Coordinates of C-alpha atoms and ligand atoms in Angstrom, one line a residue:
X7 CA 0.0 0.0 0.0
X8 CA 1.5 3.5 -0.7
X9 CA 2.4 5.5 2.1
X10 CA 0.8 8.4 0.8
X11 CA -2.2 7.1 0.9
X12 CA -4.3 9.3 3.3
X13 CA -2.1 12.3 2.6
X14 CA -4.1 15.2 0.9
X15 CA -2.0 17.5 -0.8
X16 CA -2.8 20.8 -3.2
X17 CA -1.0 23.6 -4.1
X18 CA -2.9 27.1 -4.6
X19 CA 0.1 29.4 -4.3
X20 CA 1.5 27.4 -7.5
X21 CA -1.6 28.8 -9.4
X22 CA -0.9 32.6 -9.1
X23 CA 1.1 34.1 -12.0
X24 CA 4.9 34.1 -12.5
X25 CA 5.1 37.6 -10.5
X26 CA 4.7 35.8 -7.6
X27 CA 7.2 33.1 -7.8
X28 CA 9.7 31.2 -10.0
X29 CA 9.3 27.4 -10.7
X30 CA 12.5 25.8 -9.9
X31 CA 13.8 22.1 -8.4
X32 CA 15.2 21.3 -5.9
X33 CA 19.5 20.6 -6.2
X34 CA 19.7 17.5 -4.3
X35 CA 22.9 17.0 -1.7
X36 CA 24.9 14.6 -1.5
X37 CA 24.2 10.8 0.4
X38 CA 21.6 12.6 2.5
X39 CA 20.1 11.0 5.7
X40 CA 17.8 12.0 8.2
X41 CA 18.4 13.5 11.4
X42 CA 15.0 13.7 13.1
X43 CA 11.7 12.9 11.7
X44 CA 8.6 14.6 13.9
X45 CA 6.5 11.3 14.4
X46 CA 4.3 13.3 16.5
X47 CA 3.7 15.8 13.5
X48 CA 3.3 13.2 10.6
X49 CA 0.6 11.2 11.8
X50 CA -1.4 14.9 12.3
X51 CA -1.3 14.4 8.3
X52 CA -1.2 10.7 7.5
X53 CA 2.7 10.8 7.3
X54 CA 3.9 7.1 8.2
X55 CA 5.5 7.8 11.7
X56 CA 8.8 6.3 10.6
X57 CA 10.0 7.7 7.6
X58 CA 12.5 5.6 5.7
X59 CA 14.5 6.4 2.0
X60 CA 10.9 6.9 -0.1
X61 CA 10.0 9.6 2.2
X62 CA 13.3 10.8 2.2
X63 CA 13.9 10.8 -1.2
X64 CA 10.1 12.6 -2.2
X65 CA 10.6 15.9 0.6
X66 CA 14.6 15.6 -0.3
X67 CA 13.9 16.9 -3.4
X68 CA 15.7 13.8 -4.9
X69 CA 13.0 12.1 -6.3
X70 CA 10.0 13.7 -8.3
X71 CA 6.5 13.3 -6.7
X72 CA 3.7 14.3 -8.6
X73 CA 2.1 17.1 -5.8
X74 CA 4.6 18.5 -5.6
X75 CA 5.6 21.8 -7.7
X76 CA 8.5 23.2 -6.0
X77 CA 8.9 27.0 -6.3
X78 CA 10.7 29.9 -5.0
X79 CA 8.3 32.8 -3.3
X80 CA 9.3 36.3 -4.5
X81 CA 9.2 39.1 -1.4
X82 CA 11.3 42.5 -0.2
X83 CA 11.1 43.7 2.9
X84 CA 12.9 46.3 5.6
X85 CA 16.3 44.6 6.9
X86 CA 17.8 46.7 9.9
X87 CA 15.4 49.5 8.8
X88 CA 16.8 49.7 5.0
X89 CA 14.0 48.3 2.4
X90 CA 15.5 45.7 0.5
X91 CA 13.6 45.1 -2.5
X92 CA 15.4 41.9 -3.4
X93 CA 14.4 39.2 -1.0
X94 CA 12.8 36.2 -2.1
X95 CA 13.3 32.4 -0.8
X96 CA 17.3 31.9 -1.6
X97 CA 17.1 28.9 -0.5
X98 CA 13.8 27.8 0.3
X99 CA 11.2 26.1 -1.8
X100 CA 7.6 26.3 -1.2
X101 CA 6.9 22.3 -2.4
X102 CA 2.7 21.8 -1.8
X103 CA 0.4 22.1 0.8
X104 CA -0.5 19.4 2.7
X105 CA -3.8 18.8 4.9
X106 CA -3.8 18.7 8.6
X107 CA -6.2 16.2 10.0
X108 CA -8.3 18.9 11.0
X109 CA -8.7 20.5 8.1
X110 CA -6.5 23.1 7.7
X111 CA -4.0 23.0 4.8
X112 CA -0.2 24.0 5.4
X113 CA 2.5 25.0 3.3
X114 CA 5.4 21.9 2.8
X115 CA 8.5 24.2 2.6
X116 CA 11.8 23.1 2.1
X117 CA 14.7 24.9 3.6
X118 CA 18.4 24.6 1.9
X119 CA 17.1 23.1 -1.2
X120 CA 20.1 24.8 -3.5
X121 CA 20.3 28.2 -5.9
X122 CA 17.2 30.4 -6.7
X123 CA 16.7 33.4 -8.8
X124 CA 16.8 35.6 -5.1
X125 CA 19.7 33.7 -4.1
X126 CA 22.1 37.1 -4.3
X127 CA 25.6 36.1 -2.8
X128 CA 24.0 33.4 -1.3
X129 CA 25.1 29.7 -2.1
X130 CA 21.3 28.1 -1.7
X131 CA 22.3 26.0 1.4
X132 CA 21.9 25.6 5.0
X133 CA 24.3 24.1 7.2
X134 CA 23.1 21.7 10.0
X135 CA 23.9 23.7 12.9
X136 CA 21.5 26.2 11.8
X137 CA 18.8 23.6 11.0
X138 CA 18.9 21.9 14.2
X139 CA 18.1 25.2 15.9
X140 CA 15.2 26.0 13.8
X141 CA 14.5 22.3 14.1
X142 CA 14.4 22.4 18.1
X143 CA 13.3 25.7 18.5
X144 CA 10.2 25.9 16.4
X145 CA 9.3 22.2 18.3
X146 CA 10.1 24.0 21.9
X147 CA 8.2 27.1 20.9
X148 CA 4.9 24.9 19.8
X149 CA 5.6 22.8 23.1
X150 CA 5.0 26.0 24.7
X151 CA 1.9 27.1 23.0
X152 CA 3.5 29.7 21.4
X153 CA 2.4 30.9 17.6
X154 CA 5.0 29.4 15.0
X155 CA 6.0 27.5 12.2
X156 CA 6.7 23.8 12.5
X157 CA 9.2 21.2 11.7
X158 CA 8.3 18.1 10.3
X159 CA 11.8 16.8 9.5
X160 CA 15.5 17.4 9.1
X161 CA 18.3 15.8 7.0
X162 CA 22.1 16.2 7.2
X163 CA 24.3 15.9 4.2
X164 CA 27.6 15.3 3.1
X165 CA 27.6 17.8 0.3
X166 CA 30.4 20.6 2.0
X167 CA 29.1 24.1 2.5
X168 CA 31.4 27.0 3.6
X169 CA 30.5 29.3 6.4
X170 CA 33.4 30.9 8.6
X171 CA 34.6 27.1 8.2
X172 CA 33.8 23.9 6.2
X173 CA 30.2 22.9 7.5
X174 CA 27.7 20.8 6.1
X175 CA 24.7 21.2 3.7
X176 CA 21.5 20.0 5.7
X177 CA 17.5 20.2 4.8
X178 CA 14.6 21.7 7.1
X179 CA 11.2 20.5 6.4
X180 CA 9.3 23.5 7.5
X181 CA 6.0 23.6 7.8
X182 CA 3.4 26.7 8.1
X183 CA -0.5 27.8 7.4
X184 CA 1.1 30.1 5.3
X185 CA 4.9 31.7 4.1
X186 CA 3.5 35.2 3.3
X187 CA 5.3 37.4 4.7
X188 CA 4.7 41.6 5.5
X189 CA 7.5 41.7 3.0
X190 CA 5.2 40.0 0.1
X191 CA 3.3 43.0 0.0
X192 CA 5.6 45.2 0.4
X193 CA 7.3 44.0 -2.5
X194 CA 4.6 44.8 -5.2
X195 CA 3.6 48.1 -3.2
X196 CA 7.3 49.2 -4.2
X197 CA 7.1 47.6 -8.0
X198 CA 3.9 49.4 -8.1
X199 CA 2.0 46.5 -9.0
X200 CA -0.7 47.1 -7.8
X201 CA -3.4 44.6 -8.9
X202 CA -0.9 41.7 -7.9
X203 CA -0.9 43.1 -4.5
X204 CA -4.7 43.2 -4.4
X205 CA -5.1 39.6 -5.8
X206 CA -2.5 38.7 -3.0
X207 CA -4.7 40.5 -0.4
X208 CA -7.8 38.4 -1.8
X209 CA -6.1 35.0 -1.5
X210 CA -4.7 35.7 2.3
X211 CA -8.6 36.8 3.0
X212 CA -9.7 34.0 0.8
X213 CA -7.3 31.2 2.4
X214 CA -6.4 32.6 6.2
X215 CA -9.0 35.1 7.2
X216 CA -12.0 34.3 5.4
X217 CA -14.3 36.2 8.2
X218 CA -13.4 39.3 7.2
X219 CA -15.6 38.9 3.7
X220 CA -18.6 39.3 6.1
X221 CA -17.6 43.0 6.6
X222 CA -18.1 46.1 5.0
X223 CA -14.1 46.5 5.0
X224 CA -13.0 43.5 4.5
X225 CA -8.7 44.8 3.4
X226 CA -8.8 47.0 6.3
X227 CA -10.5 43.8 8.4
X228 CA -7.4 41.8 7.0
X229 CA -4.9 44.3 8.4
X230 CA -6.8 44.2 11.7
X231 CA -6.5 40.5 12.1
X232 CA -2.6 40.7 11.1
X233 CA -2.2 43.7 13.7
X234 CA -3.8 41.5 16.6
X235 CA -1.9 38.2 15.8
X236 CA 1.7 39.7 15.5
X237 CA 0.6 41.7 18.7
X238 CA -0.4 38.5 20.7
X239 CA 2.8 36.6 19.2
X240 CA 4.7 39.3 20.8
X241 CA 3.2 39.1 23.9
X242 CA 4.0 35.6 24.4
X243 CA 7.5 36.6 23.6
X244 CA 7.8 39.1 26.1
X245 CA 6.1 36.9 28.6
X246 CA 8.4 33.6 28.0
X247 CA 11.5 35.5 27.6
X248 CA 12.1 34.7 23.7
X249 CA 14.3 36.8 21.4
X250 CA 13.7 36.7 17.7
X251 CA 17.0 38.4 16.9
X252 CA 16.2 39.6 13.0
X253 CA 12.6 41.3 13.4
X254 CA 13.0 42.4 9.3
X255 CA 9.6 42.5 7.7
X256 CA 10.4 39.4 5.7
X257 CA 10.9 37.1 8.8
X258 CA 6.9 38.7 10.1
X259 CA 4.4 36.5 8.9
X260 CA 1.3 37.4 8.3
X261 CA -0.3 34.6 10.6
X262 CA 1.3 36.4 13.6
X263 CA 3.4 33.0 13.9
X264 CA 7.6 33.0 15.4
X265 CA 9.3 33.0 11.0
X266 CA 12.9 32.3 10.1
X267 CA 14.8 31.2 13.2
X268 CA 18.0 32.5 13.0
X269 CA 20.3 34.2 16.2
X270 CA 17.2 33.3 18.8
X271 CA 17.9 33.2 22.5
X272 CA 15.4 32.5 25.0
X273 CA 16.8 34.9 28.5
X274 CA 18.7 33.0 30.7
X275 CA 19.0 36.2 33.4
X276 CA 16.4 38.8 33.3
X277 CA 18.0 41.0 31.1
X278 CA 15.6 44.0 29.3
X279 CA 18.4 44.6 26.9
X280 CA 19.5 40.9 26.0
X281 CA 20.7 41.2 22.3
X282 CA 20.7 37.9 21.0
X283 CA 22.3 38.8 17.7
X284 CA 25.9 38.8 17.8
X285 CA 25.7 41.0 14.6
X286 CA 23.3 43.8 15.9
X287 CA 25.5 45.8 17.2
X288 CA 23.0 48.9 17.8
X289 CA 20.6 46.7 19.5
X290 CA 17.9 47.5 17.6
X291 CA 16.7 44.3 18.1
X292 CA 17.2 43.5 21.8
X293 CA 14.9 41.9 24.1
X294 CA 12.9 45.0 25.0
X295 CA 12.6 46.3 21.7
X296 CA 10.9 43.8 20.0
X297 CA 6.9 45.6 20.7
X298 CA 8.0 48.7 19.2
X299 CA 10.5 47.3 16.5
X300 CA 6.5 44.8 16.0
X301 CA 4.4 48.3 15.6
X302 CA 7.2 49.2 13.1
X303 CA 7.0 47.3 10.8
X304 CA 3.2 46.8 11.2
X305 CA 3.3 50.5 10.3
X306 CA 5.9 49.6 6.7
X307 CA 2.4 46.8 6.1
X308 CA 0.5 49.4 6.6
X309 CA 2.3 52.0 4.3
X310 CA 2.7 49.1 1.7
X311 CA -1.1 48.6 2.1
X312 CA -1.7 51.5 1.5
X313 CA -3.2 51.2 -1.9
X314 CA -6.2 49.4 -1.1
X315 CA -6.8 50.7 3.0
X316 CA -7.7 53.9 3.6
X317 CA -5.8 56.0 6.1
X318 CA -7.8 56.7 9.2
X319 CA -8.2 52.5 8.7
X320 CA -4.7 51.6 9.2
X321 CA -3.7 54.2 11.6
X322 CA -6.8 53.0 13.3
X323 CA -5.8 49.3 13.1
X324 CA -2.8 50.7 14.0
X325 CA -3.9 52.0 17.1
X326 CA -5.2 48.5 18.1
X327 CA -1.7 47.2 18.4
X328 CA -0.6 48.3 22.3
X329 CA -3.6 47.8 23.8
X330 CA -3.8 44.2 22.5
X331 CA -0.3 43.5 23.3
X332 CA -0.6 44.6 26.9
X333 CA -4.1 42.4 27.5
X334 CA -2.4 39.7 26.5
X335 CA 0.9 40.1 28.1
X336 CA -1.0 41.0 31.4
X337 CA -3.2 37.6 30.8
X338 CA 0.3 35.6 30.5
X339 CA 2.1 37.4 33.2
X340 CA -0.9 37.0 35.5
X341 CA -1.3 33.1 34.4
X342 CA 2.7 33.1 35.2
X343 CA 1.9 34.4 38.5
X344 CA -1.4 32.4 39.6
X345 CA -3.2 36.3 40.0
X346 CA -6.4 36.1 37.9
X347 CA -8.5 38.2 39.8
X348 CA -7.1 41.9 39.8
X349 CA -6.3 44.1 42.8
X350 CA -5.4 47.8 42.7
X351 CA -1.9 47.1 43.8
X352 CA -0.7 44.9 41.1
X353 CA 0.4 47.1 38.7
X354 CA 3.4 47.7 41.7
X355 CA 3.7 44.2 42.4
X356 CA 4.6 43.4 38.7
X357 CA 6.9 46.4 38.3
X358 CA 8.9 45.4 41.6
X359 CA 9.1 42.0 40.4
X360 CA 10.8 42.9 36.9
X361 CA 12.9 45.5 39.4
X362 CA 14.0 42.3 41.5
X363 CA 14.8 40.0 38.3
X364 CA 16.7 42.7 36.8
X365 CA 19.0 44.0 39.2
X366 CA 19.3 40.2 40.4
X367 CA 20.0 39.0 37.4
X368 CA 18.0 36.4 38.0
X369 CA 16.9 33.4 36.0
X370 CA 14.0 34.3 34.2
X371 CA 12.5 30.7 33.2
X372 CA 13.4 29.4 36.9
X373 CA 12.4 32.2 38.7
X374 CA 8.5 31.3 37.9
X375 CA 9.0 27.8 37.9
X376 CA 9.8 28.2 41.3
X377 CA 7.3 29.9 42.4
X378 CA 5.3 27.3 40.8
X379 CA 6.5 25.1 43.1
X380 CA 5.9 26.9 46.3
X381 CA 3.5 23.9 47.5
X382 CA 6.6 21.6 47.0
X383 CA 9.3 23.3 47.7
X384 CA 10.6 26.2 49.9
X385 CA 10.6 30.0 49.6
X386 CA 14.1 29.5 50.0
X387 CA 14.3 28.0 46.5
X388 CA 12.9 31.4 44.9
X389 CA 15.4 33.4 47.3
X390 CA 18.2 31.8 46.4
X391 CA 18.1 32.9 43.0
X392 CA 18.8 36.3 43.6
X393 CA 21.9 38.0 45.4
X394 CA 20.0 40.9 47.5
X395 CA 18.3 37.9 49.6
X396 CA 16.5 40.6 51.6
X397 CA 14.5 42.2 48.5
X398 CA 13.7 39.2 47.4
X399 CA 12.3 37.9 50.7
X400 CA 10.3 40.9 51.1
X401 CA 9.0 40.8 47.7
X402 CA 8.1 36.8 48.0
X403 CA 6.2 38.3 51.2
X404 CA 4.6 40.6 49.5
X405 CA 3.0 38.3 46.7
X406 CA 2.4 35.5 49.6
X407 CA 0.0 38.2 50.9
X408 CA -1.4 39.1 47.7
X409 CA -1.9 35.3 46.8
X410 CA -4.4 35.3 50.2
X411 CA -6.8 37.2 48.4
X412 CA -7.3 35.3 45.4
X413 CA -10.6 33.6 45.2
X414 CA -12.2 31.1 42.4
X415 CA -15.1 31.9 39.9
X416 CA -17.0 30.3 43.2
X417 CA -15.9 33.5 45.6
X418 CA -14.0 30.4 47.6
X419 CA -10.5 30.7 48.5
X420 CA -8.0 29.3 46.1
X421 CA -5.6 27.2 47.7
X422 CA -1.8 27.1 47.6
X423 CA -1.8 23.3 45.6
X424 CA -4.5 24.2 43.0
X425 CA -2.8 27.5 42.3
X426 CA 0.6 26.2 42.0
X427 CA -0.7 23.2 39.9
X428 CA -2.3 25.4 37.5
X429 CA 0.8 27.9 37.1
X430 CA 3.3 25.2 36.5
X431 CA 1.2 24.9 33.2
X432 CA 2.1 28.2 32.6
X433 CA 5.2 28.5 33.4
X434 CA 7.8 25.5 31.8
X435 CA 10.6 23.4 33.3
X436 CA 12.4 23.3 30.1
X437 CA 13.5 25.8 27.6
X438 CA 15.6 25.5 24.4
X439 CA 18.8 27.5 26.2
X440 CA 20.9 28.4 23.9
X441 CA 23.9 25.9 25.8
X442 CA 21.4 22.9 25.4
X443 CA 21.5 23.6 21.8
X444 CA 24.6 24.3 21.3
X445 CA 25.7 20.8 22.9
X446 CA 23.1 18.9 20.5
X447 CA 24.9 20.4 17.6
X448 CA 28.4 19.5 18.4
X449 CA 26.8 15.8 18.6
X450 CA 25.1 16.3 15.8
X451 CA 28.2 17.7 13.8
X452 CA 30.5 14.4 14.9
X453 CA 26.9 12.4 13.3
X454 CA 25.8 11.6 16.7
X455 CA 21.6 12.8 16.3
X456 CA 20.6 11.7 19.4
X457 CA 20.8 14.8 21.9
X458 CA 18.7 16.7 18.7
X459 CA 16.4 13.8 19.7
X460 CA 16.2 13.8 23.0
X461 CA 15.7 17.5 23.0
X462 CA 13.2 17.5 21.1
X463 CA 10.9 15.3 22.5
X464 CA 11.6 16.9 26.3
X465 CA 10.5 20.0 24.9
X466 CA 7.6 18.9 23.2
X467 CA 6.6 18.9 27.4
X468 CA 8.1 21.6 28.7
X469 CA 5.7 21.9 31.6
X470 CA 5.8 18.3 32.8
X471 CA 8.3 17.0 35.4
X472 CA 10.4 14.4 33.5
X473 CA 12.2 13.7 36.4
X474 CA 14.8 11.5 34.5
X475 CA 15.7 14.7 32.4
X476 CA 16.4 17.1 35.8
X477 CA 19.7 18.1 34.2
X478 CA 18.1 19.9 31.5
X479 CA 16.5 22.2 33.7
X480 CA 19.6 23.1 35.6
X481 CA 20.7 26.8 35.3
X482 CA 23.0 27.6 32.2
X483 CA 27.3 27.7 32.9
X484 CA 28.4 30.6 32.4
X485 CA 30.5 29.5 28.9
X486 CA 26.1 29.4 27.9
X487 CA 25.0 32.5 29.2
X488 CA 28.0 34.1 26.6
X489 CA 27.4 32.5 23.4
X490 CA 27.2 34.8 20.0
X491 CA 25.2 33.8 18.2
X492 CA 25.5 35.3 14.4
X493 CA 23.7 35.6 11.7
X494 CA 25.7 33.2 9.6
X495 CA 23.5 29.8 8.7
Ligands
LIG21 P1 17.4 35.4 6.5 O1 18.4 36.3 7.2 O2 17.7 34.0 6.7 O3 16.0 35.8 6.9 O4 17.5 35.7 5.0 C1 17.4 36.9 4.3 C2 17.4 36.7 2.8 O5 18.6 36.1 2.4 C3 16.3 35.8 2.3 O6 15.9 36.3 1.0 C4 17.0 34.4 2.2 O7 16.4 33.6 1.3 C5 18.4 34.8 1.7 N1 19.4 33.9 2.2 C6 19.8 33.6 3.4 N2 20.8 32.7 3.4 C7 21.0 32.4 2.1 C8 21.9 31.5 1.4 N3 22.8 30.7 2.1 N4 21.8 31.4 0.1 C9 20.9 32.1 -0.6 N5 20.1 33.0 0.0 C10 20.1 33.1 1.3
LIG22 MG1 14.3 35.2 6.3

């Protein structure tokens, strides 16, 4: 029986016009093999959940398979502030869609498949080191409930590619409702074509917002929804601590999703102006820039949109952006904290907190586990990760008290087990540190895959105790709190 029986595929991006994309294979590498295969994510769309040499060889590119039509996305976007107006997948090819089980279709796209026509300098490749973060970080990020793209798959080569040494050529099966970027439209607003950008605006209603047909607006209802997402996808940033590193427009989806992994760094200490990106040197990018560097280049969408939205729309839209960031970064911080009810004096609660972390520098991920864990463990746990023991004592007496008055949807008394039980699902044992996958990598590079494994499926439960894997939760050496991470990949 064919494996691929059960698995729906189409391709409607293949059936725009040639402004949109060029058609072009894949250039296979050489003697490729995989190196993690999301079982997990395959059966979610009929994928056998062990995938030998025919699967290999079909998403490889190495072997033609009927669905597929492999093509190269044409976008621009803003880079470090400068428009760029030639971007496009270098790399990448967009190969089908393939159906979820529950319906929804998402793009198959594969990353390091060889030269396109918006290659530039570029040599078309990835190298494994690279791929293996994406890899683990887009698996950690969905662990956490966080928006983002998916991987269903990576491969290692032996074909040689050159970075600042000799590295390897390896393949990320990337999956994603959608790989439209802010920069797609931004693209044909600069080229001035103008009725390609309103057929693209037709299909993203037509394929990922079809709701906003029912309104009067529905382009300016469009912008809205893609306002709200990227502002809830930043809020979960800010609230777990994650660094994005290359906010350009053409890493923004338009599904408000975590795009392009690249120089990432979840915090290890509480840092406000963690730069994760050993090549922005201005910071432009750091930790606690990312909602206003978000509104940015919502605002160069907004411009590029311009065409078809009328002003007082966008700015309107626009407008939207803070307040729905902070709702949802209060509802996260407030699930992180086990405070759903609100009290006049939380606002100061919070702000001392953040005051405590940072001149601590304290670890961000295990500061709330541990308070998580106050029906287990002692205060002393939480005091012990910060230096001025007295500040933090009085602060952990300050949110004991506040804890006293929260009650239940019943008015009863919520008690110190049932709190903590509920805010260790908000608040994860295991994160991706940058250490962690840095060690799997330097297995992975002498061909050893099995750290990239284990990762992985650790941090597909980052809130569960997996008492056998304590290690991974232990705070970072220092050699980890250090790394530079460039932009080189
Ligand atoms: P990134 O910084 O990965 O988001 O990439 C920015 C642009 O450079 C995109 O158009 C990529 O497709 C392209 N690009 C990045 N790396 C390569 C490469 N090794 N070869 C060709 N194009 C690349
Ligand atoms: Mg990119």
């Amino acid at each position: 029986m064919s494996i691929w029986k059960g698995v729906r595929f189409t391709h409607r991006f293949s059936e725009l016009s040639s402004a949109f994309f060029t058609n072009i294979a894949p250039q296979p590498l050489d003697n490729t093999r995989w190196v993690a295969w999301n079982r997990e994510l395959a059966l979610q769309f009929g994928l056998p959940e062990h995938a030998g040499d025919e699967v290999l060889n079909v998403f490889s590119g190495q072997e033609d398979f009927a669905p597929f039509f492999p093509l190269a996305m044409k976008y621009a976007g803003h880079q470090f502030g400068v428009y760029n107006p030639d971007l496009g997948d270098g790399r990448g090819l967009l190969l089908a869609e393939m159906q979820h089980k529950d319906g929804t279709w998402f793009d198959i796209h594969l990353k390091g498949a060889g030269l396109t026509p918006y290659s530039r300098m570029g040599d078309g490749r990835a190298v494994l080191r690279s791929t293996v973060r994406e890899y683990l970080c887009s698996e950690a990020m969905a662990g956490l409930g966080i928006p983002t793209t998916r991987a269903l798959g990576m491969m290692d080569s032996d074909t040689p590619v050159y970075r600042e040494k000799m590295e390897y050529g390896a393949l990320l099966i990337r999956l994603a409702e959608t790989h439209i970027r802010f920069g797609h439209f931004e693209h044909f607003f600069y080229t001035n074509q103008l009725s390609e950008q309103k057929l693209l605006a037709d299909k993203v209603i037509e394929w990922h917002f079809p709701q906003c047909l029912a309104v009067e607006k529905p382009y300016a209802e469009m912008f809205e929804c893609i306002v709200d997402k990227t502002a809830v996808m930043i809020a979960y940033w800010q609230a777990y601590g994650f660094a994005h590193g290359v906010m350009n427009t053409d890493n923004m989806s338009i599904l408000g999703q975590t795009f392009d992994y690249g120089p990432f760094g979840f915090l290890d200490d509480y840092d406000p102006n963690y730069i994760c990106n050993h090549s922005d040197y201005q910071g432009r990018y750091a930790f606690e820039q990312q909602p206003r560097v978000a509104l940015w280049n919502l605002s160069a969408l907004a411009h590029a949109l311009s065409p078809l939205i009328e002003r007082e729309d966008l700015e309107a839209a626009l407008g939207k952006f803070e307040v729905r960031l902070s709702q949802k970064f209060s509802e996260l911080m407030r699930a992180k904290l086990g405070l759903h009810t609100k009290v006049s004096d939380d606002g100061r609660l919070f702000e001392t907190m953040f005051e405590l972390l940072h001149q601590n520098k304290t670890d961000y991920t295990r500061f709330f586990r541990e308070l998580s864990c106050l029906d287990i463990n002692s205060p002393q746990a939480v005091i012990d990760l910060c230096i001025d023991r007295e500040a933090a004592s009085a602060w952990l007496d300050r949110y004991l008290a506040r804890c006293e008055l929260e009650v239940d949807e019943q008015g009863e008394c919520v008690s110190v087990e049932s709190r903590c039980a509920k805010m260790r699902q908000a608040n994860p044992k295991y994160i991706l540190r940058n250490y962690l996958a840095q060690l799997a990598i330097d297995k992975a590079e002498e061909g050893d895959f099995s750290e990239v494994n284990r990762l992985a499926e650790l941090l597909k439960r980052p809130y569960d105790e997996q008492m056998e894997w304590d290690e991974y939760a232990k705070l970072p050496p220092e050699w980890g709190k250090k790394m530079e991470i460039s932009c080189s990949s």
